[in-house]
């Protein structure tokens, strides 16, 4: 007993409050039992004293043994944990490097030593031991990233983690897992649809043998292309093909810029039967039904942009465009114009009223199209409102509005976007003219309000942004202007109704003249037919000249912009205004047109700050250089030879630098593409 109580920590259990309370309770109960025992008689009391003493001794003995066993267990567990930690540091398949404040290696675990080929690296600076690993450490510090990243080192892939606070580097070899991930990515399926844009038109005048030879050549060329790129090609129809392949094949095709389009077009052109292809490709989805639907949407987008190009896009992703280097061939027929006209009449008949809206800062083509649609609605007995913000118009539109004031019936049907929003109902029809992007509309809010009751008439190539559920779409990128498309519809309107008046015909002809640069660009036979019809309807040439007159300030501003010209790659002219000087968008567009008249200039770009603070770029080309692709990369769009964009939140000088970098990159890619041969 004395030995038991002499142990320094023999009563350690009494430090616990619950055990101490129980001990006090048992001790109190024992004392009460002894007192009660002596109260009965001294023999019982003495017996109780003996039992209490023996019980306490046994309990203390057991607790002492429990203490020793617990201490032994804890000591053994601590030893095992420490040994396990040491063994883990030495044996675990994770590389560890411990350094001091100056990146001098103080210790590495044995697993890490294999990557240094068992060389002595301790007490040596990391930069001298392995410069690439030191660079990774420095980059990680600069990024201030505490998360692990995947890096390449020693021809392997590692999960890299730097605990800069403790100067410790962790490297886990994840090469095998990374290879599995890469294989999963590379072997995901994509689906594409190929459509021969003008095959039906080409074979109409051919003999059966010539048509068969043409189809056989295209199929043979596509089959060779599919075999080289590990694709499955299936003929769906004479002018329709299905392709299926893996992601790695798609990445390879994108690097080659889908040169097969150029190969087929060039070879068939030599036989006087130029065939162009449109391709829609979808990827990134495990559901084949969704892939097929997205591929069809991408093909529709390629066709809406004029054909002869490839659209690659995942569902709800950013589209990538390839091709589109040639002007789209005119292939619309009067049958299509008649069908669109009849469909529009039916939509108007199902609506309580019609709203027609152009793009922001409307030009003569947009205003002429609005007046044309309003006249068509009146000819069919429907009320039509022209939505216009008269506070933001160019000088030519301001002169037009002065003439419109003389026509009360037209003037009374021009309303502001706010008035249109109040008048619109769920049965109203909204006609978007000369644009298809709701964000470019005079009133994007009205487009959102009538998003299920929209009709589109446009001659620009369709972009990614597009109304989700339009009722009718009439996009013809090969037409000279929207006014040309609408002019053709007048032939199919009721004869007994009042036709175009002098002002409407003049405005529409002005729109055609402006968009064709006085019938020198994108003017086909149908363009001259439309112009002839408008002249017969009373279009006034002198009024056109008055509309298109410019004031002296615009003339001087245009010449000032041209004086700032600089040349990129010797073939592209670029002008830029000052950061704090505003210019009229029409002036910038005219400057871009004039730059093309210089010898050796294939494309021109004019950058200016507009009155609303937005930086605008007007881009033009002679047709050999696709300015549309350049403008699309900067958030805009347009045609192959006529495009533009507007950029918010940047200065003219910043946009200029961005455009120059893009043009230099584009020039490099074009040269690389020209030197690349199709496999």
XYZ file of C-alpha atoms in Angstrom:
679
model
C 0.000 0.000 0.000
C 2.822 2.362 0.881
C 4.516 1.570 -2.453
C 1.265 2.235 -4.232
C 0.828 5.667 -2.714
C 4.459 6.579 -3.128
C 4.088 6.631 -6.953
C 4.223 10.209 -8.195
C 1.188 9.923 -10.462
C -0.656 7.207 -8.596
C -3.776 9.260 -8.155
C -3.747 10.788 -11.644
C -7.300 9.557 -12.118
C -8.481 11.962 -9.413
C -7.744 14.838 -11.774
C -10.795 13.857 -13.806
C -13.907 15.560 -12.372
C -16.290 12.698 -13.155
C -13.994 10.085 -11.597
C -13.373 12.364 -8.603
C -17.119 12.781 -8.085
C -17.640 9.018 -8.238
C -14.759 8.458 -5.789
C -16.221 10.964 -3.346
C -19.628 9.307 -3.678
C -18.197 5.838 -3.017
C -16.105 7.118 -0.095
C -19.137 8.871 1.430
C -21.200 5.719 1.021
C -18.460 3.672 2.718
C -18.284 6.042 5.692
C -22.053 5.951 6.038
C -21.954 2.130 5.913
C -19.288 2.018 8.653
C -21.279 4.412 10.858
C -24.461 2.398 10.340
C -22.527 -0.820 11.061
C -21.199 0.485 14.382
C -24.697 1.667 15.171
C -25.952 -1.894 14.887
C -23.067 -3.375 16.914
C -19.328 -3.100 17.040
C -18.767 -6.439 15.240
C -20.704 -5.329 12.157
C -18.939 -1.970 12.245
C -15.533 -3.587 12.441
C -16.429 -5.927 9.590
C -17.480 -2.956 7.459
C -14.176 -1.201 8.194
C -12.248 -4.275 7.015
C -14.345 -4.550 3.833
C -13.852 -0.830 3.039
C -10.082 -1.023 3.588
C -9.747 -4.168 1.452
C -12.017 -2.694 -1.238
C -10.058 0.563 -1.377
C -6.783 -1.323 -1.598
C -8.045 -3.527 -4.453
C -9.516 -0.517 -6.288
C -6.297 1.490 -5.972
C -4.288 -1.530 -7.068
C -6.425 -1.983 -10.155
C -6.256 1.717 -10.972
C -2.495 1.654 -10.571
C -2.301 -1.296 -12.969
C -4.642 0.483 -15.373
C -2.364 3.518 -15.239
C 0.689 1.430 -16.077
C -1.101 -0.357 -18.913
C -2.381 2.940 -20.322
C 1.036 4.526 -20.189
C 2.549 1.509 -21.884
C -0.112 1.584 -24.585
C 0.343 5.306 -25.202
C 4.109 4.948 -25.323
C 3.818 2.055 -27.753
C 1.272 3.939 -29.902
C 3.452 7.052 -29.938
C 6.414 4.974 -31.016
C 4.390 3.322 -33.767
C 3.044 6.677 -35.000
C 6.482 8.249 -35.017
C 7.940 5.228 -36.732
C 5.079 5.251 -39.247
C 5.696 8.915 -39.953
C 9.372 8.297 -40.449
C 8.720 5.326 -42.700
C 6.108 7.326 -44.629
C 8.566 10.136 -45.199
C 11.140 7.629 -46.363
C 8.989 5.162 -48.278
C 5.803 6.941 -49.488
C 5.625 7.516 -53.301
C 5.596 11.307 -52.894
C 8.717 13.360 -53.394
C 9.612 15.845 -50.641
C 12.237 18.566 -50.651
C 12.903 20.686 -47.579
C 14.780 23.958 -48.041
C 15.921 26.910 -45.999
C 15.011 30.577 -46.496
C 17.476 30.862 -49.376
C 16.179 27.807 -51.292
C 19.141 25.683 -50.275
C 18.165 22.011 -50.066
C 18.364 20.678 -46.511
C 16.729 17.275 -46.949
C 15.008 15.100 -49.534
C 13.258 11.807 -48.993
C 14.623 8.638 -50.663
C 11.780 8.607 -53.212
C 12.881 12.020 -54.451
C 16.521 11.006 -54.723
C 15.704 8.705 -57.654
C 14.768 11.727 -59.766
C 18.159 13.248 -59.031
C 19.875 9.970 -60.002
C 21.090 9.465 -56.432
C 23.325 12.550 -56.659
C 24.269 14.491 -53.563
C 21.973 17.530 -53.527
C 21.799 18.434 -49.832
C 23.271 21.840 -48.939
C 23.159 22.899 -52.579
C 20.910 25.671 -54.005
C 17.856 24.336 -55.819
C 18.568 26.500 -58.882
C 21.951 24.785 -59.359
C 20.570 21.319 -58.765
C 17.635 21.660 -61.190
C 16.900 24.991 -62.887
C 13.522 23.879 -64.253
C 12.272 22.838 -60.816
C 13.512 26.142 -59.415
C 11.596 27.947 -62.154
C 8.423 26.073 -61.227
C 8.881 27.125 -57.598
C 9.354 30.753 -58.606
C 6.295 30.739 -60.860
C 4.224 29.218 -58.072
C 5.358 31.963 -55.715
C 4.541 34.712 -58.189
C 1.051 33.336 -58.746
C 0.561 33.253 -54.970
C -1.343 30.044 -55.494
C -1.602 27.741 -52.493
C -3.359 24.999 -54.456
C -1.597 22.114 -56.124
C -1.091 22.198 -59.883
C -0.137 19.703 -62.565
C 3.327 20.358 -63.997
C 5.732 18.660 -66.390
C 9.172 17.747 -65.060
C 11.720 15.077 -65.976
C 9.461 13.956 -68.848
C 6.748 13.062 -66.329
C 3.609 14.724 -65.013
C 3.507 15.687 -61.330
C 1.020 17.166 -58.925
C 3.077 20.041 -57.576
C 2.509 21.713 -54.201
C 4.678 24.349 -52.554
C 4.290 25.144 -48.859
C 6.327 28.317 -48.989
C 5.690 29.017 -45.341
C 7.608 25.855 -44.378
C 9.892 25.829 -47.447
C 8.707 22.358 -48.461
C 8.025 21.052 -51.986
C 5.754 18.058 -52.627
C 5.764 16.212 -55.956
C 3.399 13.328 -56.691
C 3.861 11.448 -59.952
C 0.454 11.420 -61.689
C 1.674 10.536 -65.168
C -0.496 7.431 -65.463
C -3.618 9.214 -64.249
C -2.880 12.130 -66.562
C -2.497 9.724 -69.484
C -5.883 8.181 -68.671
C -7.437 11.644 -68.486
C -5.842 12.639 -71.783
C -7.031 9.424 -73.416
C -10.566 10.048 -72.166
C -10.431 13.566 -73.621
C -8.929 12.453 -76.938
C -11.417 9.626 -77.461
C -14.583 11.616 -76.874
C -16.839 11.447 -79.919
C -17.760 14.372 -82.148
C -20.444 14.459 -84.842
C -20.436 16.621 -87.941
C -22.728 17.315 -90.874
C -21.401 18.277 -94.298
C -23.639 20.029 -96.802
C -22.804 20.912 -100.419
C -24.046 24.503 -100.626
C -24.705 24.839 -104.337
C -24.845 21.218 -105.523
C -28.522 21.337 -106.543
C -28.013 24.489 -108.611
C -24.896 23.088 -110.281
C -26.369 19.777 -111.423
C -29.543 21.333 -112.834
C -27.796 22.167 -116.097
C -25.612 19.048 -116.223
C -26.034 15.756 -117.953
C -26.502 12.688 -115.783
C -22.922 11.543 -116.403
C -21.431 14.943 -115.507
C -23.540 15.166 -112.377
C -22.492 11.642 -111.392
C -18.822 12.451 -112.004
C -19.081 15.578 -109.872
C -20.737 13.699 -107.014
C -18.221 10.866 -107.258
C -15.290 13.292 -107.132
C -16.617 15.113 -104.056
C -17.394 11.823 -102.289
C -13.984 10.395 -103.193
C -12.157 13.507 -101.954
C -14.123 13.511 -98.704
C -13.494 9.780 -98.241
C -9.721 10.233 -98.621
C -9.844 13.160 -96.234
C -11.843 11.106 -93.708
C -9.468 8.137 -93.967
C -6.351 10.259 -93.420
C -7.927 11.919 -90.369
C -9.407 8.694 -88.909
C -13.044 9.682 -89.421
C -16.123 7.710 -90.329
C -17.905 9.219 -93.353
C -21.462 8.267 -94.288
C -23.334 9.508 -97.370
C -26.803 10.655 -96.318
C -27.922 12.236 -99.599
C -26.412 13.572 -102.805
C -25.532 16.829 -101.048
C -25.380 15.717 -97.414
C -22.787 13.695 -95.469
C -22.345 12.599 -91.859
C -18.939 12.388 -90.157
C -18.083 10.840 -86.794
C -14.673 10.914 -85.140
C -12.673 11.350 -81.977
C -11.629 14.559 -80.271
C -7.959 14.186 -81.225
C -8.957 14.050 -84.898
C -11.017 17.227 -84.490
C -8.080 19.056 -82.922
C -5.896 17.985 -85.832
C -8.499 19.207 -88.344
C -8.712 22.570 -86.614
C -4.937 22.957 -86.790
C -5.142 22.327 -90.551
C -7.986 24.873 -90.855
C -10.172 22.299 -92.687
C -8.196 22.685 -95.904
C -10.447 20.148 -97.612
C -12.910 22.996 -98.299
C -10.267 24.824 -100.346
C -9.142 21.644 -102.111
C -12.640 20.708 -103.321
C -13.535 24.278 -104.275
C -10.331 24.811 -106.268
C -10.463 21.484 -108.093
C -14.136 21.805 -109.014
C -13.604 25.405 -110.107
C -11.142 24.142 -112.722
C -14.047 22.154 -114.196
C -16.311 25.238 -114.156
C -18.433 23.660 -111.410
C -17.243 25.249 -108.135
C -18.605 23.275 -105.199
C -18.542 24.858 -101.739
C -19.085 22.993 -98.481
C -20.670 23.996 -95.193
C -19.863 21.925 -92.122
C -21.370 21.930 -88.644
C -19.468 20.026 -85.944
C -20.496 19.394 -82.329
C -18.383 17.928 -79.531
C -18.045 17.752 -75.755
C -21.271 15.858 -75.028
C -21.827 12.177 -74.168
C -25.436 12.228 -75.343
C -25.381 11.430 -79.077
C -28.845 12.897 -79.644
C -27.726 16.258 -78.237
C -24.546 16.056 -80.298
C -26.540 15.513 -83.476
C -28.890 18.405 -82.696
C -25.997 20.751 -81.942
C -24.249 19.692 -85.156
C -27.407 20.565 -87.108
C -27.610 23.968 -85.387
C -23.956 24.599 -86.235
C -24.616 23.697 -89.865
C -27.542 26.127 -89.923
C -25.221 28.780 -88.513
C -22.641 28.086 -91.242
C -25.319 28.332 -93.940
C -26.726 31.509 -92.364
C -23.276 33.052 -92.627
C -23.116 32.408 -96.357
C -21.733 28.881 -96.493
C -18.262 27.723 -97.570
C -17.142 27.451 -93.946
C -16.974 25.243 -90.874
C -18.584 25.977 -87.506
C -17.184 24.038 -84.539
C -19.019 24.449 -81.262
C -19.987 22.538 -78.152
C -23.488 22.922 -76.747
C -23.773 26.393 -75.151
C -20.123 26.986 -76.009
C -18.220 29.542 -78.058
C -18.277 28.859 -81.797
C -15.082 28.699 -83.855
C -15.216 29.503 -87.559
C -12.981 28.225 -90.346
C -13.101 29.020 -94.036
C -15.508 31.638 -95.310
C -12.780 33.055 -97.547
C -14.937 33.532 -100.619
C -17.916 35.714 -101.281
C -21.084 33.599 -101.120
C -22.528 32.704 -104.473
C -25.941 34.073 -105.352
C -28.359 31.191 -105.205
C -31.645 32.633 -103.978
C -34.564 32.374 -106.346
C -37.724 34.385 -106.850
C -39.573 31.355 -105.539
C -37.939 31.847 -102.144
C -38.733 35.583 -102.198
C -42.380 34.747 -102.943
C -42.524 32.131 -100.167
C -41.016 34.537 -97.626
C -43.427 37.250 -98.719
C -46.426 34.968 -98.301
C -45.182 33.707 -94.936
C -44.740 37.295 -93.735
C -48.286 38.166 -94.824
C -49.606 35.208 -92.819
C -47.640 36.259 -89.723
C -48.972 39.803 -90.042
C -52.511 38.464 -90.367
C -52.038 36.548 -87.090
C -50.804 39.664 -85.262
C -52.692 42.604 -83.790
C -49.915 45.039 -84.840
C -46.439 45.033 -86.353
C -43.244 46.670 -85.080
C -40.210 47.051 -87.335
C -36.831 47.869 -85.810
C -33.351 48.498 -87.162
C -29.952 48.456 -85.514
C -28.439 51.136 -83.291
C -27.314 54.254 -85.149
C -29.338 53.167 -88.209
C -28.015 53.764 -91.716
C -29.994 54.308 -94.903
C -30.301 50.553 -95.533
C -31.895 50.002 -92.117
C -34.248 52.985 -92.474
C -35.151 52.046 -96.043
C -35.933 48.506 -94.895
C -38.119 49.856 -92.065
C -40.075 52.043 -94.486
C -40.421 49.094 -96.898
C -41.800 46.750 -94.235
C -44.189 49.442 -93.030
C -45.490 49.912 -96.576
C -45.937 46.128 -97.032
C -47.937 46.008 -93.778
C -50.190 48.855 -94.930
C -50.679 47.205 -98.335
C -52.034 44.171 -96.453
C -54.225 46.237 -94.124
C -52.109 45.967 -90.965
C -50.847 48.706 -88.695
C -47.059 48.926 -88.479
C -44.901 51.034 -86.168
C -41.300 52.025 -86.926
C -39.207 51.986 -83.741
C -36.561 54.719 -83.832
C -34.518 56.692 -81.312
C -34.266 60.031 -83.115
C -31.758 61.367 -80.596
C -29.073 58.972 -81.886
C -29.056 59.269 -85.675
C -26.424 60.199 -88.253
C -26.535 63.323 -90.337
C -27.989 61.502 -93.364
C -30.820 60.030 -91.253
C -31.449 63.479 -89.740
C -31.949 64.865 -93.259
C -34.256 61.940 -94.023
C -36.351 62.732 -90.933
C -36.847 66.288 -92.215
C -38.324 64.834 -95.409
C -40.447 62.350 -93.451
C -42.035 65.278 -91.573
C -43.740 66.142 -94.878
C -45.506 62.736 -94.872
C -47.927 62.713 -91.960
C -48.929 59.048 -92.358
C -45.288 57.936 -92.021
C -44.377 60.469 -89.336
C -47.283 59.383 -87.117
C -46.083 55.760 -87.223
C -42.547 56.466 -85.996
C -42.373 55.875 -82.241
C -39.703 55.673 -79.555
C -38.597 52.380 -77.959
C -40.430 53.345 -74.762
C -43.705 53.887 -76.652
C -43.225 50.585 -78.479
C -42.762 48.715 -75.197
C -46.086 50.124 -73.930
C -47.977 49.329 -77.146
C -46.612 45.784 -77.624
C -48.793 42.824 -76.679
C -48.293 39.077 -76.698
C -49.817 38.976 -80.217
C -47.596 41.676 -81.711
C -45.038 40.869 -84.430
C -41.501 42.317 -84.315
C -39.561 42.515 -87.594
C -35.793 42.945 -87.144
C -34.234 44.394 -90.303
C -30.578 44.773 -91.319
C -29.397 42.899 -88.206
C -30.007 39.643 -86.361
C -28.333 40.281 -83.001
C -30.782 41.549 -80.356
C -27.951 43.361 -78.578
C -27.463 45.548 -81.684
C -31.119 46.532 -81.884
C -32.307 50.034 -81.118
C -34.283 48.430 -78.287
C -32.931 45.107 -76.959
C -35.674 45.311 -74.319
C -38.368 45.170 -77.005
C -36.626 42.153 -78.561
C -36.700 40.425 -75.174
C -40.359 41.381 -74.669
C -41.372 39.860 -78.027
C -38.758 37.088 -78.112
C -41.314 34.518 -79.320
C -42.795 36.800 -81.996
C -39.731 37.801 -84.049
C -39.109 37.807 -87.801
C -35.644 38.565 -89.195
C -34.767 40.078 -92.578
C -31.043 40.637 -93.014
C -28.216 40.451 -95.526
C -25.365 40.099 -93.006
C -23.841 36.788 -92.108
C -25.481 35.207 -89.126
C -23.496 35.326 -85.888
C -23.535 33.281 -82.700
C -25.936 35.646 -80.972
C -29.350 34.968 -82.432
C -32.975 35.002 -81.205
C -33.791 31.626 -79.738
C -37.195 31.021 -81.366
C -37.719 33.292 -84.415
C -40.953 32.764 -86.328
C -39.398 33.457 -89.733
C -35.796 34.001 -90.834
C -34.819 35.548 -94.171
C -31.032 35.933 -94.123
C -29.323 36.128 -97.517
C -25.621 37.059 -97.109
C -25.124 37.251 -100.874
C -27.705 40.037 -101.258
C -26.361 43.567 -101.568
C -28.620 45.028 -98.900
C -31.740 44.459 -96.851
C -33.541 46.980 -99.056
C -32.891 44.698 -102.050
C -34.513 41.742 -100.263
C -37.579 43.763 -99.277
C -37.908 45.377 -102.705
C -38.345 41.920 -104.261
C -41.322 41.287 -101.961
C -43.375 44.117 -103.456
C -43.984 42.026 -106.564
C -46.089 39.637 -104.471
C -48.244 42.212 -102.632
C -51.907 43.001 -103.404
C -52.103 44.980 -106.659
C -55.093 47.062 -105.641
C -53.296 48.614 -102.664
C -51.185 51.755 -102.742
C -47.560 50.982 -103.591
C -44.340 52.753 -102.642
C -44.345 56.528 -102.560
C -41.516 58.749 -103.745
C -39.827 59.087 -100.342
C -39.936 55.360 -99.559
C -38.570 54.382 -102.966
C -35.802 56.988 -102.698
C -34.785 55.874 -99.208
C -34.627 52.218 -100.227
C -32.600 52.995 -103.341
C -30.262 55.104 -101.192
C -29.816 52.113 -98.888
C -28.838 49.900 -101.833
C -26.496 52.556 -103.224
C -24.751 53.061 -99.881
C -24.250 49.350 -99.176
C -22.961 48.631 -102.694
C -20.658 51.679 -102.779
C -22.609 53.073 -105.736
C -23.130 49.593 -107.273
C -19.441 48.668 -107.294
C -19.460 45.977 -104.573
C -21.781 42.994 -104.044
C -24.071 44.216 -106.804
C -25.560 41.320 -108.767
C -28.201 41.198 -111.455
C -30.921 41.052 -108.803
C -29.507 44.258 -107.300
C -29.983 46.146 -110.554
C -33.476 44.647 -110.960
C -34.404 45.978 -107.510
C -32.886 49.381 -108.311
C -34.805 49.499 -111.594
C -38.064 48.753 -109.765
C -37.406 51.514 -107.217
C -36.612 54.014 -109.980
C -39.887 53.139 -111.660
C -41.637 53.682 -108.304
C -40.409 57.281 -108.227
C -36.954 57.166 -106.558
C -35.376 60.600 -106.928
C -31.648 60.809 -107.721
C -31.390 64.438 -106.610
C -32.942 63.568 -103.246
C -30.377 60.760 -102.880
C -27.598 63.300 -103.394
C -29.118 65.562 -100.734
C -29.318 62.665 -98.291
C -25.694 61.720 -98.916
C -24.216 65.207 -98.712
C -21.637 65.677 -96.010
C -20.824 68.807 -94.076
C -17.347 70.422 -94.148
C -16.508 69.139 -90.668
C -17.039 65.522 -91.745
C -14.922 66.100 -94.860
C -12.059 67.514 -92.785
C -12.374 64.776 -90.151
C -12.198 62.077 -92.823
C -9.078 63.596 -94.368
C -7.512 63.918 -90.914
C -8.134 60.225 -90.213
C -6.616 59.236 -93.564
C -3.527 61.314 -92.786
C -2.800 59.029 -89.786
C -2.525 55.927 -91.965
C 0.050 53.251 -91.188
C 0.569 49.958 -92.990
C 0.521 46.495 -91.463
C 2.251 43.711 -93.410
C 2.441 46.147 -96.363
C -1.098 45.219 -97.437
C -3.351 46.503 -94.665
C -3.964 50.192 -93.964
C -4.861 51.266 -90.441
C -5.998 54.691 -89.236
C -6.774 55.697 -85.666
C -8.224 58.831 -84.141
C -7.255 60.413 -80.849
C -8.292 59.062 -77.458
C -10.169 62.253 -76.592
C -11.615 63.130 -80.029
C -14.999 61.828 -81.214
C -15.872 61.055 -84.825
C -19.078 60.255 -86.639
C -19.301 56.519 -87.530
C -20.219 57.425 -91.117
C -17.014 59.475 -91.396
C -14.973 56.500 -90.181
C -16.697 54.186 -92.666
C -16.039 56.609 -95.522
C -12.377 56.840 -94.523
C -12.112 53.030 -94.590
C -13.650 52.977 -98.086
C -11.249 55.620 -99.367
C -8.209 53.750 -98.035
C -9.070 50.832 -100.315
C -8.509 53.099 -103.308
C -4.779 53.168 -102.519
C -2.640 50.896 -104.649
C -1.577 47.693 -102.904
C -4.087 47.972 -100.043
C -6.075 44.752 -99.568
C -7.825 45.735 -96.335
C -8.413 48.883 -94.298
C -9.288 49.520 -90.659
C -10.356 52.813 -89.092
C -10.551 53.124 -85.286
C -12.397 56.060 -83.726
C -14.091 57.092 -80.538
C -17.829 57.680 -80.962
C -20.030 60.264 -79.296
C -21.370 57.663 -76.829
C -17.844 56.845 -75.639
C -17.656 53.512 -77.438
C -14.629 52.792 -79.628
C -15.688 51.655 -83.100
C -13.746 49.912 -85.871
C -14.806 50.074 -89.524
C -13.153 47.344 -91.599
C -13.164 46.998 -95.383
C -11.433 44.775 -97.929
C -11.406 44.078 -101.654
C -12.618 40.525 -101.036
C -9.249 38.755 -100.883
C -8.949 39.302 -97.129
C -11.731 38.284 -94.709
C -12.228 41.255 -92.377
C -15.317 39.621 -90.910
C -13.240 37.006 -89.087
C -11.026 39.726 -87.628
C -13.991 41.748 -86.388
C -15.676 38.670 -84.946
C -12.600 38.012 -82.810
C -13.078 41.513 -81.414
C -16.787 41.025 -80.714
C -18.262 42.319 -83.976
C -19.254 40.896 -87.349
C -20.393 41.728 -90.852
C -19.363 40.519 -94.296
C -16.166 39.172 -95.776
C -15.421 42.601 -97.299
C -17.373 44.861 -94.936
C -17.384 44.461 -91.169
C -17.284 46.439 -87.935
C -17.256 46.197 -84.171
C -17.845 48.382 -81.105
C -15.754 48.043 -77.942
C -16.658 49.489 -74.557
C -14.362 50.425 -71.702
C -11.168 50.886 -73.741
C -9.252 53.753 -75.290
C -8.583 54.120 -79.004
C -4.864 53.540 -78.436
C -5.566 50.308 -76.535
C -7.885 49.014 -79.242
C -5.320 49.977 -81.883
C -2.614 47.914 -80.189
C -4.988 44.970 -79.815
C -5.945 45.137 -83.501
C -2.324 45.372 -84.663
C -1.405 42.305 -82.594
C -4.375 40.436 -84.042
C -3.514 41.410 -87.626
C 0.084 40.313 -87.172
C -1.080 36.978 -85.735
C -3.600 36.574 -88.526
C -0.950 37.333 -91.072
C 1.305 34.672 -89.583
C -1.475 32.119 -89.494
C -2.435 32.857 -93.069
C 1.107 32.370 -94.247
C 1.413 29.162 -92.297
C -1.869 27.989 -93.708
C -0.797 28.741 -97.239
C 2.317 26.647 -96.816
C 0.528 23.711 -95.225
C -0.440 20.898 -97.539
C -3.555 18.851 -97.057
C -2.745 15.319 -96.108
